[in-house]
Each structure stands twice: as structure tokens, then as C-alpha cells.
Amino acid sequence: MGEISNYPLPITHYQLPMLKTVALFGTSADPPTQGHRTILEWLSQHYDYVAVWASNNPFKNHQTPLDHRLAMLDLLIENLKDQYPNIGLYPQLGYSRSLESVTEARHLWPQERFILVVGSDLIAQMPKWYQIKTLLENVEVLIVPRSGYAIKSEQVQALVELGAEVAIADFDVPPVSSTAYRERKETQVITPPIQDYIHREQLYHAREPFKTNSQRAVS
């Protein structure tokens, strides 16, 4: 696994007392992919706790109801729990506005440092987020690189100018996406338990039926 590379941070950042860190990772998870799994594994190794939730991004059209996306995230996390016990699913954080999620998280963890995890595909949107300056007063930002979305220095600088403390995660996320599954049914991008769930719940209106893992084992 890689390290976290710091984009310009105020010097006072290093003079603060070391508090426990909570990585806040809200995601559309439509559906959760092997990429989400890799991100969670990495976050678990770099922060004290990882709080995950499924959310409705106001900039996206979601094909699948929130309860199904939460259930699939739960399957992904349960599969990681033995090795990464500091990852938890928190549906109560699933607001459409990040500031509301952070405000709710502060009730759960009154003293901890919050690290807001965002994909590089969201950097350009962030200055338009609801009360972005207030949000950035309450969190540090960790940018996770995504294939096809270069991290542009001017976009990062725009966040810094709004008051953000920004770091960039230096590790390779598999070049997979939820879109690849929704549009092309690329089953290799999701984990077997999630594939079975999708089949059982008849989600995403697959053009052709596919076998569950148990069916493949006996065929």
C-alpha cells in the first residue's frame, strides 16, 4: 500500500495534538465495486476508524434505491470485518449534503479528527457543495485518485483557498466503476456476495441472466 502525500497544509497542522482519526467515506455504491473494497482496506490501515455510508449524490441520478445500496455495502464490509475490524457502516450519516453527514458524525465522535474521503472525480464539484467553507472548517480532505480523473493542481488549489487541508492518497485503485457494471454488466468489477445479492433482488435489469456463485460451482 502507498502513503498519503500532503498537498500544502498549514504549518500549525503539525503542531496540533494527535487525536484519533475517523475517515468519513460516503459513496453512491451503485453498486459497490472491487474499487470500493480496495479503498476501504487502505483507509482501515491508515486511520483509527472508517465510517461508511451510502448516500444520494445530488449531482447523480441513482438507479437503485438507497436500502439496496446500503445492503450491498453491508455485504462488502462484512466480508472485510475479520481482517479490518475498524470499518463500520453508519446509515444515519447518509445525508445528501456532506456538511449534514459531518454534523451527525460529530455527535458520534465528539473529539476525533475527521478525514473526508472524496474521489478525484468530485474535486471540481466541491466548491459548489452546500456551505463548503463551513464543511472545510470541520474536516480534512483526502483525495483518492480515480482512473480517468486526473488530479488537477488548480482544482486542489481552489479547495486550499477555501480553507481546506488537503492530502492525496498514493495508492492504486483498480480501474473499475459502478457504471461499468450498470451499463455493461461487467461482473468482475463486483464481489461475489454482491453479485449474488443483485441476482436475488433482480437489480439493474440485466440484459441476460447470470448464474450465482453456487450455481457456477455445480455447473
PDB file of C-alpha atoms in Angstrom:
ATOM      1  CA  MET A   1       0.000   0.000   0.000  1.00  0.00           C
ATOM      2  CA  GLY A   2       1.114   3.556  -0.627  1.00  0.00           C
ATOM      3  CA  GLU A   3       1.406   6.572   1.617  1.00  0.00           C
ATOM      4  CA  ILE A   4      -0.509   9.814   1.953  1.00  0.00           C
ATOM      5  CA  SER A   5       1.125  12.712   0.175  1.00  0.00           C
ATOM      6  CA  ASN A   6       0.371  16.098   1.736  1.00  0.00           C
ATOM      7  CA  TYR A   7      -0.701  18.954  -0.511  1.00  0.00           C
ATOM      8  CA  PRO A   8       0.158  22.291   1.130  1.00  0.00           C
ATOM      9  CA  LEU A   9      -1.039  22.156   4.757  1.00  0.00           C
ATOM     10  CA  PRO A  10      -0.800  24.983   7.288  1.00  0.00           C
ATOM     11  CA  ILE A  11       2.271  24.565   9.464  1.00  0.00           C
ATOM     12  CA  THR A  12       0.014  24.602  12.549  1.00  0.00           C
ATOM     13  CA  HIS A  13      -1.406  21.283  11.361  1.00  0.00           C
ATOM     14  CA  TYR A  14       1.705  19.556  12.639  1.00  0.00           C
ATOM     15  CA  GLN A  15       1.551  21.344  15.995  1.00  0.00           C
ATOM     16  CA  LEU A  16      -1.912  20.077  16.907  1.00  0.00           C
ATOM     17  CA  PRO A  17      -2.241  17.270  19.472  1.00  0.00           C
ATOM     18  CA  MET A  18      -2.638  13.894  17.824  1.00  0.00           C
ATOM     19  CA  LEU A  19      -6.309  12.958  18.069  1.00  0.00           C
ATOM     20  CA  LYS A  20      -7.869   9.744  16.885  1.00  0.00           C
ATOM     21  CA  THR A  21      -8.802   9.932  13.222  1.00  0.00           C
ATOM     22  CA  VAL A  22     -12.098   8.916  11.662  1.00  0.00           C
ATOM     23  CA  ALA A  23     -12.177   8.555   7.884  1.00  0.00           C
ATOM     24  CA  LEU A  24     -15.635   9.521   6.625  1.00  0.00           C
ATOM     25  CA  PHE A  25     -16.423   7.687   3.394  1.00  0.00           C
ATOM     26  CA  GLY A  26     -19.813   8.339   1.844  1.00  0.00           C
ATOM     27  CA  THR A  27     -20.369   6.758  -1.539  1.00  0.00           C
ATOM     28  CA  SER A  28     -23.158   6.211  -4.028  1.00  0.00           C
ATOM     29  CA  ALA A  29     -22.296   2.483  -4.057  1.00  0.00           C
ATOM     30  CA  ASP A  30     -24.499   1.772  -7.061  1.00  0.00           C
ATOM     31  CA  PRO A  31     -23.282  -0.986  -6.782  1.00  0.00           C
ATOM     32  CA  PRO A  32     -20.180  -1.216  -4.537  1.00  0.00           C
ATOM     33  CA  THR A  33     -17.186  -2.497  -6.501  1.00  0.00           C
ATOM     34  CA  GLN A  34     -13.757  -4.031  -6.035  1.00  0.00           C
ATOM     35  CA  GLY A  35     -12.540  -0.434  -6.108  1.00  0.00           C
ATOM     36  CA  HIS A  36     -14.592   0.395  -3.021  1.00  0.00           C
ATOM     37  CA  ARG A  37     -13.143  -2.681  -1.339  1.00  0.00           C
ATOM     38  CA  THR A  38      -9.564  -1.560  -2.064  1.00  0.00           C
ATOM     39  CA  ILE A  39     -10.275   1.935  -0.735  1.00  0.00           C
ATOM     40  CA  LEU A  40     -11.758   0.558   2.493  1.00  0.00           C
ATOM     41  CA  GLU A  41      -8.780  -1.749   3.050  1.00  0.00           C
ATOM     42  CA  TRP A  42      -6.366   1.149   2.602  1.00  0.00           C
ATOM     43  CA  LEU A  43      -8.322   3.534   4.821  1.00  0.00           C
ATOM     44  CA  SER A  44      -8.501   0.878   7.537  1.00  0.00           C
ATOM     45  CA  GLN A  45      -4.705   0.679   7.603  1.00  0.00           C
ATOM     46  CA  HIS A  46      -4.157   4.442   7.741  1.00  0.00           C
ATOM     47  CA  TYR A  47      -6.849   5.722  10.119  1.00  0.00           C
ATOM     48  CA  ASP A  48      -8.159   4.717  13.523  1.00  0.00           C
ATOM     49  CA  TYR A  49     -11.691   4.169  12.290  1.00  0.00           C
ATOM     50  CA  VAL A  50     -13.535   4.154   8.962  1.00  0.00           C
ATOM     51  CA  ALA A  51     -17.203   5.207   8.882  1.00  0.00           C
ATOM     52  CA  VAL A  52     -19.001   4.247   5.672  1.00  0.00           C
ATOM     53  CA  TRP A  53     -22.446   5.061   4.345  1.00  0.00           C
ATOM     54  CA  ALA A  54     -24.435   5.031   1.133  1.00  0.00           C
ATOM     55  CA  SER A  55     -25.683   8.422   0.007  1.00  0.00           C
ATOM     56  CA  ASN A  56     -27.780  10.121  -2.626  1.00  0.00           C
ATOM     57  CA  ASN A  57     -25.440  12.405  -4.517  1.00  0.00           C
ATOM     58  CA  PRO A  58     -27.477  15.402  -5.766  1.00  0.00           C
ATOM     59  CA  PHE A  59     -25.177  15.557  -8.807  1.00  0.00           C
ATOM     60  CA  LYS A  60     -26.052  11.981  -9.876  1.00  0.00           C
ATOM     61  CA  ASN A  61     -29.093  10.009 -10.967  1.00  0.00           C
ATOM     62  CA  HIS A  62     -29.311   6.837  -8.889  1.00  0.00           C
ATOM     63  CA  GLN A  63     -30.729   3.698 -10.441  1.00  0.00           C
ATOM     64  CA  THR A  64     -31.055   1.690  -7.243  1.00  0.00           C
ATOM     65  CA  PRO A  65     -32.974   2.546  -4.032  1.00  0.00           C
ATOM     66  CA  LEU A  66     -30.860   3.522  -1.051  1.00  0.00           C
ATOM     67  CA  ASP A  67     -31.837   0.487   1.036  1.00  0.00           C
ATOM     68  CA  HIS A  68     -30.400  -1.886  -1.571  1.00  0.00           C
ATOM     69  CA  ARG A  69     -27.179   0.101  -1.822  1.00  0.00           C
ATOM     70  CA  LEU A  70     -26.842   0.021   1.963  1.00  0.00           C
ATOM     71  CA  ALA A  71     -27.398  -3.736   1.977  1.00  0.00           C
ATOM     72  CA  MET A  72     -24.688  -4.239  -0.643  1.00  0.00           C
ATOM     73  CA  LEU A  73     -22.251  -2.037   1.281  1.00  0.00           C
ATOM     74  CA  ASP A  74     -23.000  -4.088   4.377  1.00  0.00           C
ATOM     75  CA  LEU A  75     -22.088  -7.260   2.467  1.00  0.00           C
ATOM     76  CA  LEU A  76     -18.819  -5.688   1.351  1.00  0.00           C
ATOM     77  CA  ILE A  77     -17.904  -4.586   4.886  1.00  0.00           C
ATOM     78  CA  GLU A  78     -18.881  -7.888   6.496  1.00  0.00           C
ATOM     79  CA  ASN A  79     -16.508  -9.622   4.113  1.00  0.00           C
ATOM     80  CA  LEU A  80     -13.683  -7.377   5.413  1.00  0.00           C
ATOM     81  CA  LYS A  81     -14.503  -7.383   9.127  1.00  0.00           C
ATOM     82  CA  ASP A  82     -12.256 -10.260  10.194  1.00  0.00           C
ATOM     83  CA  GLN A  83      -9.158  -8.596   8.792  1.00  0.00           C
ATOM     84  CA  TYR A  84     -10.220  -4.949   9.143  1.00  0.00           C
ATOM     85  CA  PRO A  85     -12.413  -4.655  12.255  1.00  0.00           C
ATOM     86  CA  ASN A  86     -12.226  -0.850  12.402  1.00  0.00           C
ATOM     87  CA  ILE A  87     -14.612  -0.412   9.427  1.00  0.00           C
ATOM     88  CA  GLY A  88     -18.284   0.228  10.184  1.00  0.00           C
ATOM     89  CA  LEU A  89     -21.476   1.002   8.259  1.00  0.00           C
ATOM     90  CA  TYR A  90     -23.372   4.062   9.514  1.00  0.00           C
ATOM     91  CA  PRO A  91     -26.671   4.564   7.645  1.00  0.00           C
ATOM     92  CA  GLN A  92     -27.501   7.540   9.882  1.00  0.00           C
ATOM     93  CA  LEU A  93     -24.727   9.516   8.167  1.00  0.00           C
ATOM     94  CA  GLY A  94     -26.332   9.134   4.747  1.00  0.00           C
ATOM     95  CA  TYR A  95     -27.405  12.697   4.070  1.00  0.00           C
ATOM     96  CA  SER A  96     -27.251  14.167   0.583  1.00  0.00           C
ATOM     97  CA  ARG A  97     -25.179  17.079   1.933  1.00  0.00           C
ATOM     98  CA  SER A  98     -21.741  16.303   3.329  1.00  0.00           C
ATOM     99  CA  LEU A  99     -21.998  19.013   5.984  1.00  0.00           C
ATOM    100  CA  GLU A 100     -25.066  17.293   7.448  1.00  0.00           C
ATOM    101  CA  SER A 101     -23.222  13.972   7.484  1.00  0.00           C
ATOM    102  CA  VAL A 102     -20.283  15.561   9.301  1.00  0.00           C
ATOM    103  CA  THR A 103     -22.584  17.263  11.794  1.00  0.00           C
ATOM    104  CA  GLU A 104     -24.182  13.901  12.601  1.00  0.00           C
ATOM    105  CA  ALA A 105     -20.757  12.260  12.837  1.00  0.00           C
ATOM    106  CA  ARG A 106     -19.728  14.854  15.418  1.00  0.00           C
ATOM    107  CA  HIS A 107     -22.487  13.560  17.690  1.00  0.00           C
ATOM    108  CA  LEU A 108     -20.952  10.079  17.449  1.00  0.00           C
ATOM    109  CA  TRP A 109     -17.313  11.147  17.804  1.00  0.00           C
ATOM    110  CA  PRO A 110     -17.183  14.494  19.658  1.00  0.00           C
ATOM    111  CA  GLN A 111     -13.380  14.713  19.963  1.00  0.00           C
ATOM    112  CA  GLU A 112     -11.892  12.974  16.919  1.00  0.00           C
ATOM    113  CA  ARG A 113     -10.316  14.417  13.781  1.00  0.00           C
ATOM    114  CA  PHE A 114     -12.430  13.878  10.690  1.00  0.00           C
ATOM    115  CA  ILE A 115     -10.947  12.988   7.308  1.00  0.00           C
ATOM    116  CA  LEU A 116     -13.471  13.413   4.500  1.00  0.00           C
ATOM    117  CA  VAL A 117     -12.662  10.930   1.745  1.00  0.00           C
ATOM    118  CA  VAL A 118     -13.521  12.029  -1.796  1.00  0.00           C
ATOM    119  CA  GLY A 119     -12.715  10.586  -5.192  1.00  0.00           C
ATOM    120  CA  SER A 120     -10.766  12.679  -7.681  1.00  0.00           C
ATOM    121  CA  ASP A 121     -13.919  12.785  -9.835  1.00  0.00           C
ATOM    122  CA  LEU A 122     -15.552  15.037  -7.221  1.00  0.00           C
ATOM    123  CA  ILE A 123     -12.861  17.685  -6.785  1.00  0.00           C
ATOM    124  CA  ALA A 124     -14.277  20.017  -9.448  1.00  0.00           C
ATOM    125  CA  GLN A 125     -17.736  19.823  -7.839  1.00  0.00           C
ATOM    126  CA  MET A 126     -16.660  20.514  -4.273  1.00  0.00           C
ATOM    127  CA  PRO A 127     -16.529  24.344  -4.396  1.00  0.00           C
ATOM    128  CA  LYS A 128     -20.260  24.206  -5.281  1.00  0.00           C
ATOM    129  CA  TRP A 129     -21.169  21.994  -2.308  1.00  0.00           C
ATOM    130  CA  TYR A 130     -23.550  23.254   0.349  1.00  0.00           C
ATOM    131  CA  GLN A 131     -21.800  25.627   2.797  1.00  0.00           C
ATOM    132  CA  ILE A 132     -18.423  24.366   1.600  1.00  0.00           C
ATOM    133  CA  LYS A 133     -16.388  26.740   3.779  1.00  0.00           C
ATOM    134  CA  THR A 134     -18.149  25.550   6.931  1.00  0.00           C
ATOM    135  CA  LEU A 135     -17.633  21.952   5.842  1.00  0.00           C
ATOM    136  CA  LEU A 136     -13.910  22.503   5.332  1.00  0.00           C
ATOM    137  CA  GLU A 137     -13.610  24.061   8.796  1.00  0.00           C
ATOM    138  CA  ASN A 138     -14.704  20.731  10.264  1.00  0.00           C
ATOM    139  CA  VAL A 139     -12.787  18.166   8.205  1.00  0.00           C
ATOM    140  CA  GLU A 140      -9.528  17.487   6.463  1.00  0.00           C
ATOM    141  CA  VAL A 141      -9.863  16.279   2.884  1.00  0.00           C
ATOM    142  CA  LEU A 142      -8.317  13.111   1.498  1.00  0.00           C
ATOM    143  CA  ILE A 143      -8.463  12.790  -2.277  1.00  0.00           C
ATOM    144  CA  VAL A 144      -8.444   9.251  -3.630  1.00  0.00           C
ATOM    145  CA  PRO A 145      -7.271   9.057  -7.265  1.00  0.00           C
ATOM    146  CA  ARG A 146      -9.742   7.520  -9.709  1.00  0.00           C
ATOM    147  CA  SER A 147      -8.871   6.184 -13.136  1.00  0.00           C
ATOM    148  CA  GLY A 148      -9.807   8.709 -15.812  1.00  0.00           C
ATOM    149  CA  TYR A 149      -9.981  11.661 -13.391  1.00  0.00           C
ATOM    150  CA  ALA A 150      -6.639  13.415 -13.153  1.00  0.00           C
ATOM    151  CA  ILE A 151      -5.986  15.458 -10.010  1.00  0.00           C
ATOM    152  CA  LYS A 152      -5.503  18.956 -11.358  1.00  0.00           C
ATOM    153  CA  SER A 153      -3.429  21.339  -9.286  1.00  0.00           C
ATOM    154  CA  GLU A 154      -5.758  24.271  -9.951  1.00  0.00           C
ATOM    155  CA  GLN A 155      -8.728  22.296  -8.598  1.00  0.00           C
ATOM    156  CA  VAL A 156      -6.828  21.352  -5.457  1.00  0.00           C
ATOM    157  CA  GLN A 157      -5.653  24.948  -5.062  1.00  0.00           C
ATOM    158  CA  ALA A 158      -9.257  26.126  -5.259  1.00  0.00           C
ATOM    159  CA  LEU A 159     -10.049  23.952  -2.231  1.00  0.00           C
ATOM    160  CA  VAL A 160      -6.997  25.217  -0.361  1.00  0.00           C
ATOM    161  CA  GLU A 161      -8.112  28.785  -0.992  1.00  0.00           C
ATOM    162  CA  LEU A 162     -11.492  27.907   0.521  1.00  0.00           C
ATOM    163  CA  GLY A 163      -9.687  26.799   3.678  1.00  0.00           C
ATOM    164  CA  ALA A 164      -9.180  23.090   3.050  1.00  0.00           C
ATOM    165  CA  GLU A 165      -6.373  20.989   4.452  1.00  0.00           C
ATOM    166  CA  VAL A 166      -5.823  18.538   1.598  1.00  0.00           C
ATOM    167  CA  ALA A 167      -3.910  15.289   1.274  1.00  0.00           C
ATOM    168  CA  ILE A 168      -3.728  12.909  -1.683  1.00  0.00           C
ATOM    169  CA  ALA A 169      -3.734   9.152  -1.166  1.00  0.00           C
ATOM    170  CA  ASP A 170      -0.897   7.484  -3.037  1.00  0.00           C
ATOM    171  CA  PHE A 171      -2.167   4.039  -3.969  1.00  0.00           C
ATOM    172  CA  ASP A 172      -3.673   2.304  -6.954  1.00  0.00           C
ATOM    173  CA  VAL A 173      -7.444   1.861  -7.040  1.00  0.00           C
ATOM    174  CA  PRO A 174      -8.486  -0.838  -9.542  1.00  0.00           C
ATOM    175  CA  PRO A 175      -9.709   0.821 -12.753  1.00  0.00           C
ATOM    176  CA  VAL A 176     -13.280  -0.353 -12.225  1.00  0.00           C
ATOM    177  CA  SER A 177     -16.502   1.559 -11.716  1.00  0.00           C
ATOM    178  CA  SER A 178     -20.115   1.067 -10.764  1.00  0.00           C
ATOM    179  CA  THR A 179     -21.024   2.460 -14.176  1.00  0.00           C
ATOM    180  CA  ALA A 180     -19.205  -0.432 -15.860  1.00  0.00           C
ATOM    181  CA  TYR A 181     -21.484  -2.844 -14.061  1.00  0.00           C
ATOM    182  CA  ARG A 182     -24.702  -0.886 -14.551  1.00  0.00           C
ATOM    183  CA  GLU A 183     -24.169  -0.258 -18.243  1.00  0.00           C
ATOM    184  CA  ARG A 184     -22.189  -3.295 -19.415  1.00  0.00           C
ATOM    185  CA  LYS A 185     -22.773  -5.877 -16.661  1.00  0.00           C
ATOM    186  CA  GLU A 186     -19.016  -6.367 -16.137  1.00  0.00           C
ATOM    187  CA  THR A 187     -19.411  -8.801 -13.250  1.00  0.00           C
ATOM    188  CA  GLN A 188     -15.668  -8.885 -12.475  1.00  0.00           C
ATOM    189  CA  VAL A 189     -15.901  -5.376 -11.005  1.00  0.00           C
ATOM    190  CA  ILE A 190     -18.048  -6.539  -8.056  1.00  0.00           C
ATOM    191  CA  THR A 191     -17.515  -9.103  -5.307  1.00  0.00           C
ATOM    192  CA  PRO A 192     -19.297 -12.494  -5.467  1.00  0.00           C
ATOM    193  CA  PRO A 193     -21.628 -11.827  -2.479  1.00  0.00           C
ATOM    194  CA  ILE A 194     -22.791  -8.575  -4.093  1.00  0.00           C
ATOM    195  CA  GLN A 195     -23.281 -10.311  -7.421  1.00  0.00           C
ATOM    196  CA  ASP A 196     -25.452 -12.898  -5.698  1.00  0.00           C
ATOM    197  CA  TYR A 197     -27.447 -10.157  -3.968  1.00  0.00           C
ATOM    198  CA  ILE A 198     -28.051  -8.357  -7.268  1.00  0.00           C
ATOM    199  CA  HIS A 199     -29.254 -11.577  -8.852  1.00  0.00           C
ATOM    200  CA  ARG A 200     -31.508 -12.444  -5.922  1.00  0.00           C
ATOM    201  CA  GLU A 201     -33.075  -8.974  -5.769  1.00  0.00           C
ATOM    202  CA  GLN A 202     -33.221  -8.678  -9.578  1.00  0.00           C
ATOM    203  CA  LEU A 203     -31.453  -5.323  -9.628  1.00  0.00           C
ATOM    204  CA  TYR A 204     -30.097  -3.403 -12.615  1.00  0.00           C
ATOM    205  CA  HIS A 205     -32.325  -5.273 -15.091  1.00  0.00           C
ATOM    206  CA  ALA A 206     -29.555  -7.447 -16.501  1.00  0.00           C
ATOM    207  CA  ARG A 207     -29.918  -7.987 -20.223  1.00  0.00           C
ATOM    208  CA  GLU A 208     -29.072 -11.649 -19.752  1.00  0.00           C
ATOM    209  CA  PRO A 209     -29.493 -13.684 -16.563  1.00  0.00           C
ATOM    210  CA  PHE A 210     -26.241 -14.780 -14.959  1.00  0.00           C
ATOM    211  CA  LYS A 211     -25.527 -17.611 -12.573  1.00  0.00           C
ATOM    212  CA  THR A 212     -24.942 -17.130  -8.886  1.00  0.00           C
ATOM    213  CA  ASN A 213     -21.709 -18.422  -7.389  1.00  0.00           C
ATOM    214  CA  SER A 214     -23.456 -21.525  -6.020  1.00  0.00           C
ATOM    215  CA  GLN A 215     -24.895 -22.279  -9.437  1.00  0.00           C
ATOM    216  CA  ARG A 216     -21.493 -21.891 -11.076  1.00  0.00           C
ATOM    217  CA  ALA A 217     -19.953 -24.277  -8.565  1.00  0.00           C
ATOM    218  CA  VAL A 218     -22.195 -27.168  -9.650  1.00  0.00           C
ATOM    219  CA  SER A 219     -22.349 -26.455 -13.374  1.00  0.00           C
TER     220      SER A 219
END
